[in-house]
Short mmCIF file of C-alpha atoms and ligand atoms in Angstrom, two decimals:
data_model
loop_
_atom_site.label_atom_id
_atom_site.label_comp_id
_atom_site.label_asym_id
_atom_site.label_seq_id
_atom_site.Cartn_x
_atom_site.Cartn_y
_atom_site.Cartn_z
CA MET A 1 76.79 192.71 162.94
CA ASN A 2 79.25 189.97 162.05
CA GLY A 3 77.88 186.51 161.32
CA PRO A 4 79.47 183.37 162.72
CA ALA A 5 83.07 182.85 161.55
CA LYS A 6 83.37 180.61 158.51
CA LYS A 7 84.60 177.19 159.47
CA THR A 8 87.71 175.75 157.87
CA HIS A 9 87.03 172.91 155.44
CA ILE A 10 89.90 170.79 156.66
CA LYS A 11 89.73 168.03 154.05
CA ALA A 12 90.53 170.63 151.42
CA LEU A 13 93.75 171.72 153.14
CA GLY A 14 95.97 168.79 152.17
CA ARG A 15 98.57 167.44 154.55
CA ALA A 16 100.91 170.43 154.61
CA GLY A 17 97.97 172.81 154.89
CA LEU A 18 96.55 170.82 157.77
CA GLU A 19 99.87 171.02 159.64
CA GLN A 20 99.95 174.74 159.14
CA TRP A 21 96.34 175.20 160.22
CA VAL A 22 96.87 173.12 163.36
CA SER A 23 99.87 175.28 164.24
CA THR A 24 97.73 178.42 163.94
CA LEU A 25 95.52 176.89 166.66
CA GLY A 26 98.62 176.68 168.84
CA GLU A 27 98.48 172.87 168.79
CA LYS A 28 101.43 170.50 168.49
CA PRO A 29 102.32 169.04 165.04
CA TYR A 30 101.35 165.53 166.12
CA ARG A 31 97.74 166.76 166.30
CA ALA A 32 97.86 167.32 162.53
CA ARG A 33 99.10 163.78 162.03
CA GLN A 34 96.26 162.44 164.18
CA LEU A 35 93.70 164.42 162.24
CA TRP A 36 95.15 163.34 158.89
CA LYS A 37 94.97 159.70 159.95
CA TRP A 38 91.35 160.07 160.96
CA LEU A 39 90.36 161.89 157.80
CA ILE A 40 92.25 159.84 155.22
CA GLN A 41 93.12 156.47 156.67
CA ARG A 42 90.04 155.99 158.81
CA GLY A 43 87.60 158.02 156.75
CA ALA A 44 86.08 159.90 159.69
CA VAL A 45 83.06 161.97 158.76
CA SER A 46 82.70 163.81 162.07
CA PHE A 47 84.95 164.99 164.87
CA SER A 48 83.03 162.86 167.35
CA ASP A 49 84.44 159.79 165.53
CA MET A 50 87.94 160.83 166.57
CA THR A 51 87.91 159.09 169.88
CA ASP A 52 91.61 159.39 170.69
CA LEU A 53 91.51 163.19 170.60
CA SER A 54 90.87 164.98 173.85
CA LYS A 55 87.38 166.30 174.40
CA ALA A 56 88.72 169.83 174.63
CA PHE A 57 90.49 169.54 171.27
CA ARG A 58 87.41 168.02 169.65
CA ALA A 59 85.29 170.88 170.96
CA ARG A 60 87.78 173.32 169.48
CA LEU A 61 87.64 171.53 166.16
CA GLU A 62 83.84 171.58 166.18
CA ALA A 63 83.92 175.31 166.73
CA THR A 64 86.47 176.18 164.06
CA ALA A 65 86.40 173.47 161.42
CA GLU A 66 84.11 171.22 159.41
CA ILE A 67 84.47 167.92 157.60
CA LYS A 68 82.74 168.00 154.25
CA SER A 69 82.25 164.68 152.52
CA LEU A 70 80.63 163.40 149.37
CA ARG A 71 77.13 162.21 150.20
CA GLN A 72 76.21 158.83 148.86
CA VAL A 73 73.00 159.07 146.85
CA SER A 74 72.84 155.50 145.60
CA ALA A 75 74.86 152.33 145.08
CA ASP A 76 73.75 150.00 142.30
CA GLY A 77 75.23 146.53 142.29
CA SER A 78 75.66 144.46 139.15
CA ARG A 79 74.06 141.04 139.26
CA ASP A 80 76.62 139.70 136.79
CA THR A 81 79.92 140.91 138.11
CA GLY A 82 79.69 142.31 141.60
CA ALA A 83 80.62 145.78 140.32
CA VAL A 84 78.91 148.60 142.19
CA LYS A 85 78.23 152.04 140.77
CA PHE A 86 78.19 154.78 143.40
CA LEU A 87 76.44 158.08 142.83
CA TRP A 88 77.74 160.87 145.04
CA GLU A 89 76.50 164.36 145.72
CA CYS A 90 79.07 167.12 146.16
CA PRO A 91 78.41 169.87 148.72
CA ASP A 92 77.21 172.17 145.90
CA GLY A 93 74.63 169.62 144.72
CA ASN A 94 76.50 168.37 141.67
CA ARG A 95 76.57 164.63 141.24
CA ILE A 96 79.38 162.35 140.16
CA GLU A 97 79.92 158.63 139.86
CA SER A 98 82.55 156.07 140.79
CA VAL A 99 82.58 152.34 140.21
CA HIS A 100 83.94 149.61 142.43
CA ILE A 101 85.05 146.56 140.44
CA PRO A 102 86.07 143.53 142.50
CA GLU A 103 87.96 140.80 140.68
CA GLY A 104 89.72 138.12 142.73
CA ASP A 105 92.10 139.87 145.12
CA ARG A 106 91.89 143.05 143.12
CA ARG A 107 89.48 145.82 144.07
CA THR A 108 89.60 148.56 141.47
CA VAL A 109 87.90 151.89 141.88
CA CYS A 110 87.19 153.92 138.76
CA ILE A 111 86.92 157.57 139.76
CA SER A 112 85.73 160.81 138.18
CA SER A 113 87.86 163.91 137.78
CA GLN A 114 85.26 166.44 136.60
CA VAL A 115 81.52 167.05 136.84
CA GLY A 116 80.54 166.16 133.30
CA CYS A 117 83.07 166.52 130.51
CA GLY A 118 83.57 169.08 127.79
CA LEU A 119 85.23 166.78 125.28
CA GLY A 120 82.02 165.37 123.89
CA CYS A 121 83.13 161.94 122.72
CA LEU A 122 80.10 160.71 120.89
CA PHE A 123 80.06 157.21 122.34
CA CYS A 124 80.15 158.47 125.92
CA ALA A 125 77.25 159.20 128.25
CA THR A 126 79.34 161.70 130.23
CA GLY A 127 80.19 163.50 127.01
CA ARG A 128 76.50 164.20 126.53
CA LEU A 129 76.31 166.10 129.80
CA GLY A 130 78.76 168.79 128.83
CA PHE A 131 81.18 170.30 131.33
CA THR A 132 80.02 171.74 134.65
CA ARG A 133 83.18 172.15 136.70
CA ASN A 134 86.44 170.57 137.77
CA LEU A 135 86.34 168.45 140.89
CA GLU A 136 88.44 169.65 143.79
CA SER A 137 91.28 167.44 144.91
CA TRP A 138 89.46 166.33 148.07
CA GLU A 139 86.37 165.39 146.00
CA ILE A 140 88.51 163.13 143.82
CA LEU A 141 90.07 161.52 146.88
CA ASP A 142 86.79 161.26 148.78
CA GLN A 143 85.38 158.93 146.12
CA VAL A 144 87.97 156.33 147.09
CA ILE A 145 87.50 156.92 150.81
CA GLY A 146 83.73 156.64 150.34
CA VAL A 147 83.98 153.39 148.37
CA ARG A 148 86.28 151.95 151.03
CA ARG A 149 83.79 152.94 153.74
CA GLU A 150 80.80 151.48 151.88
CA THR A 151 82.46 148.23 150.77
CA GLY A 152 84.47 147.70 153.96
CA ALA A 153 87.58 146.81 151.95
CA ALA A 154 90.59 148.88 150.94
CA PRO A 155 90.84 149.45 147.17
CA THR A 156 93.94 147.96 145.57
CA ASN A 157 93.81 149.72 142.18
CA ILE A 158 92.68 153.12 140.96
CA VAL A 159 91.76 154.13 137.43
CA VAL A 160 91.01 157.77 136.67
CA MET A 161 88.65 156.81 133.92
CA GLY A 162 85.25 157.92 135.14
CA MET A 163 83.56 161.22 134.32
CA GLY A 164 85.86 163.90 132.94
CA GLU A 165 89.27 164.33 131.35
CA PRO A 166 91.93 164.13 134.08
CA PHE A 167 94.52 166.16 132.17
CA LEU A 168 92.10 169.10 132.05
CA ASN A 169 92.04 169.08 135.86
CA TYR A 170 95.70 168.21 136.18
CA ASP A 171 96.72 169.76 139.50
CA ALA A 172 93.73 168.52 141.49
CA VAL A 173 94.06 165.01 140.04
CA MET A 174 97.79 164.82 140.80
CA ASP A 175 97.27 166.14 144.35
CA ALA A 176 94.60 163.51 144.98
CA LEU A 177 96.72 160.71 143.48
CA ALA A 178 99.66 161.75 145.65
CA VAL A 179 97.55 161.15 148.76
CA MET A 180 96.29 157.82 147.40
CA ASN A 181 99.90 156.79 146.77
CA ASP A 182 101.32 158.17 150.05
CA PRO A 183 102.22 155.41 152.56
CA GLU A 184 100.68 157.69 155.18
CA GLY A 185 97.65 158.24 152.97
CA LEU A 186 95.88 155.36 151.25
CA ALA A 187 99.15 153.54 150.45
CA ILE A 188 98.15 152.38 146.97
CA GLY A 189 101.24 151.56 144.90
CA HIS A 190 101.94 153.92 142.01
CA ARG A 191 101.89 151.04 139.50
CA LYS A 192 98.35 150.32 140.67
CA ILE A 193 97.17 153.78 139.67
CA THR A 194 96.26 154.54 136.04
CA VAL A 195 95.43 157.88 134.50
CA SER A 196 93.41 157.64 131.30
CA THR A 197 93.35 160.50 128.82
CA ALA A 198 91.39 161.13 125.66
CA GLY A 199 94.61 162.60 124.26
CA VAL A 200 95.04 166.07 125.79
CA ILE A 201 98.63 166.58 124.71
CA PRO A 202 99.73 169.44 127.02
CA GLY A 203 98.72 167.35 130.05
CA LEU A 204 100.46 164.30 128.65
CA LEU A 205 103.66 166.28 128.09
CA ARG A 206 103.52 167.64 131.61
CA PHE A 207 102.89 164.15 133.00
CA THR A 208 106.01 162.99 131.13
CA GLU A 209 108.19 165.96 132.12
CA GLU A 210 107.22 165.68 135.76
CA ASN A 211 108.04 162.00 135.62
CA ARG A 212 104.80 161.03 137.31
CA PRO A 213 105.08 157.38 138.32
CA TYR A 214 101.52 156.34 137.54
CA LYS A 215 100.50 154.27 134.56
CA LEU A 216 99.08 155.94 131.50
CA ALA A 217 96.18 154.87 129.30
CA VAL A 218 95.22 156.63 126.09
CA SER A 219 91.72 156.33 124.73
CA LEU A 220 92.47 155.95 121.02
CA ASN A 221 89.42 154.32 119.39
CA ALA A 222 90.34 155.12 115.80
CA ALA A 223 93.47 155.04 113.69
CA THR A 224 92.58 157.77 111.21
CA ASP A 225 92.06 161.44 111.94
CA GLY A 226 88.83 161.44 109.96
CA LEU A 227 87.12 158.84 112.10
CA ARG A 228 88.73 159.88 115.37
CA THR A 229 87.66 163.48 114.93
CA ARG A 230 84.17 162.27 114.15
CA ILE A 231 83.84 160.26 117.34
CA MET A 232 86.25 162.23 119.55
CA PRO A 233 86.17 165.94 118.71
CA VAL A 234 89.29 166.50 120.84
CA ASN A 235 91.20 164.97 117.91
CA ARG A 236 90.66 168.15 115.91
CA LYS A 237 92.90 170.02 118.34
CA TYR A 238 95.25 167.13 119.10
CA PRO A 239 95.43 164.92 116.01
CA ILE A 240 96.77 161.39 115.99
CA ALA A 241 100.30 162.12 114.72
CA ALA A 242 100.94 164.71 117.43
CA LEU A 243 99.35 162.47 120.05
CA MET A 244 101.52 159.51 119.06
CA GLU A 245 104.61 161.69 119.19
CA ALA A 246 103.72 162.70 122.75
CA VAL A 247 103.07 159.05 123.65
CA ARG A 248 106.43 158.02 122.19
CA ALA A 249 108.15 160.72 124.27
CA TYR A 250 106.40 159.35 127.37
CA SER A 251 107.43 155.80 126.48
CA ARG A 252 111.11 156.61 126.15
CA ALA A 253 111.76 156.29 129.88
CA PRO A 254 112.50 152.72 130.92
CA GLY A 255 109.64 150.61 132.14
CA ARG A 256 106.92 152.74 130.65
CA ARG A 257 104.30 150.96 128.66
CA VAL A 258 101.20 152.84 127.70
CA THR A 259 97.81 151.12 127.45
CA PHE A 260 95.68 152.01 124.46
CA GLU A 261 91.96 151.71 124.89
CA TYR A 262 90.13 150.90 121.68
CA VAL A 263 86.37 150.74 121.84
CA LEU A 264 85.10 148.49 119.09
CA LEU A 265 82.14 150.03 117.29
CA ALA A 266 80.47 147.70 114.82
CA GLY A 267 80.91 148.75 111.22
CA LEU A 268 82.86 151.84 112.18
CA ASN A 269 86.33 150.91 113.44
CA ASP A 270 86.32 147.09 113.48
CA SER A 271 87.32 146.17 109.89
CA ARG A 272 90.51 144.48 108.72
CA GLU A 273 91.67 147.84 107.33
CA ASP A 274 91.10 149.45 110.74
CA ALA A 275 93.17 146.69 112.33
CA SER A 276 96.00 147.22 109.78
CA ARG A 277 96.03 150.96 110.44
CA LEU A 278 96.11 150.36 114.17
CA LEU A 279 99.02 147.98 113.71
CA ALA A 280 100.92 150.54 111.68
CA LEU A 281 100.31 153.20 114.30
CA LEU A 282 101.44 151.18 117.29
CA ARG A 283 104.27 149.17 115.75
CA GLY A 284 107.48 149.38 117.77
CA LEU A 285 105.85 151.06 120.74
CA PRO A 286 105.97 149.31 124.11
CA CYS A 287 102.26 149.10 124.77
CA LYS A 288 99.23 147.08 125.70
CA VAL A 289 95.91 147.24 123.90
CA ASN A 290 92.54 146.92 125.54
CA LEU A 291 89.81 146.15 123.05
CA ILE A 292 86.47 147.14 124.54
CA PRO A 293 83.39 145.96 122.71
CA TYR A 294 81.04 148.92 122.88
CA ASN A 295 78.47 149.12 125.66
CA PRO A 296 75.26 150.66 124.49
CA ALA A 297 75.22 153.91 126.49
CA VAL A 298 74.01 156.49 124.05
CA GLY A 299 72.07 155.60 120.94
CA GLY A 300 73.40 154.96 117.50
CA PHE A 301 76.37 152.64 118.00
CA GLN A 302 76.39 148.89 117.89
CA ARG A 303 78.54 146.37 119.69
CA PRO A 304 80.30 144.00 117.27
CA ASP A 305 79.40 140.34 117.74
CA GLU A 306 81.86 137.98 119.38
CA ASP A 307 83.10 136.54 116.06
CA ARG A 308 83.98 139.97 114.82
CA VAL A 309 85.81 140.79 118.03
CA GLU A 310 87.76 137.51 117.75
CA ARG A 311 88.70 138.31 114.16
CA PHE A 312 89.87 141.81 115.09
CA LEU A 313 91.99 140.23 117.78
CA GLU A 314 93.57 137.92 115.20
CA TRP A 315 94.22 140.79 112.82
CA ILE A 316 96.19 142.77 115.36
CA LYS A 317 98.17 139.79 116.69
CA PRO A 318 101.26 140.75 114.63
CA LEU A 319 101.63 143.67 117.01
CA ARG A 320 103.15 141.17 119.48
CA SER A 321 101.99 143.32 122.38
CA PRO A 322 99.57 142.07 124.97
CA VAL A 323 96.03 142.58 123.71
CA ILE A 324 93.06 141.85 125.87
CA VAL A 325 89.39 142.05 125.16
CA ARG A 326 87.70 143.81 128.03
CA TRP A 327 84.06 142.93 128.03
CA SER A 328 83.22 145.80 130.32
CA ARG A 329 82.08 144.80 133.74
CA GLY A 330 79.00 146.36 135.17
CA ALA A 331 77.20 147.08 131.91
CA ASP A 332 73.88 146.09 133.49
CA ILE A 333 74.17 148.95 135.96
CA GLY A 334 75.36 151.55 133.48
CA ALA A 335 78.80 151.44 135.06
CA ALA A 336 80.83 150.23 132.14
CA CYS A 337 83.16 152.42 130.12
CA GLY A 338 81.38 155.36 128.62
CA GLN A 339 78.24 154.88 130.65
CA LEU A 340 78.89 157.15 133.58
CA ALA A 341 76.55 160.07 133.42
CA GLY A 342 76.37 161.18 137.08
CA SER A 343 72.69 161.84 136.72
CA ARG A 344 72.00 165.34 137.87
CA PRO A 345 68.45 166.11 138.87
CA ASP A 346 68.22 168.74 136.15
CA ARG A 347 69.64 166.52 133.47
CA GLN A 348 67.96 163.22 134.01
CA ASP A 349 65.33 163.90 131.46
CA SER A 350 67.54 165.13 128.68
CA PRO A 351 66.32 163.91 125.31
CA ALA A 352 67.70 160.69 123.92
CA PHE A 353 70.83 161.09 121.86
CA GLU A 354 70.05 160.37 118.26
CA GLY A 355 73.35 160.75 116.48
CA PRO A 356 75.09 157.83 114.87
CA THR A 357 78.37 158.03 116.74
CA GLY A 358 79.59 157.62 120.29
CA GLY A 359 82.76 156.99 122.24
CA LEU A 360 83.96 155.43 125.37
CA ARG A 361 87.03 154.58 127.18
S1 SF4 B 1 85.15 159.40 126.97
FE1 SF4 B 1 86.18 160.56 128.59
S2 SF4 B 1 86.96 162.37 127.52
FE2 SF4 B 1 85.40 161.50 126.19
S3 SF4 B 1 83.51 162.60 126.73
FE3 SF4 B 1 83.61 160.72 127.96
S4 SF4 B 1 84.52 161.34 129.88
FE4 SF4 B 1 84.98 162.94 128.39
#
């Protein structure tokens, strides 16, 4: 005996797929546009929300399709900054995190691209989890739709800087960003969208070749291969010289200015010599530098004190590029850079990390 027919997961179809699916139902193309609007622009979580669709069409949708969404598990607000860390559960039970960071008129959402991360940066809580799987495109997008629903305000900026390495889930990330950028999707300007990589060169080259319009951030954190490999094992495969060559190729097109993230780890990468090496590495490159005093996420690293951070800032002034110190917002809720660990029920009790190094971006 046959079981009930499997329902179509329509959020996973994308816009073109939705149009095609609607046509297989014998419905007019405008029906697809209506559905898309409900799913993406209005964030509908059930067909009964779609009040301008006929009852007959809604009944048909109920019978043949389903709307899967990320389920909100928790939302922790920061007393200090107003940042909110959202924990979501995917339909398969995996959990991921996103962070909403309001700042004046700007409402930035930091989103995850993978469940866990296989790159194992030592300063990063996500790195401790290891890699579970890539997120699907709709799961990446649904984080933004979910944050908009929960906060009641449309996000203005997106940073793909949460759990995971976006260039190791390239296609799904780019598909999701295309919908965020689409005027008929979430209509977020491409210059308001930033993809942050730990330095996965093939993805960076593809991003450059495909002329993707989004901004690029590179999590650098060290100016020598020895130290970078120690805190970011990905550097073994993609060492600094090759990474910088790929960044320079990206920067050749007009108007492109990469942002380098540099997490300051006391006694490890915050000396005058470190600053000089960083200067030498970035000289002549159109760039910005974000210095991020380390947030204690996993044991072993220390945050430099404010004097030290100020001195580092002075030392790299000759770069003549904009340098800002980003005291990460949301540290009290574990939502600052490097602190997202998407607590999975089976991983919450993992033993404390005891190594001396860690990373973050
Ligand atoms: S810093 Fe980014 S790339 Fe490194 S382990 Fe964490 S999530 Fe992965």
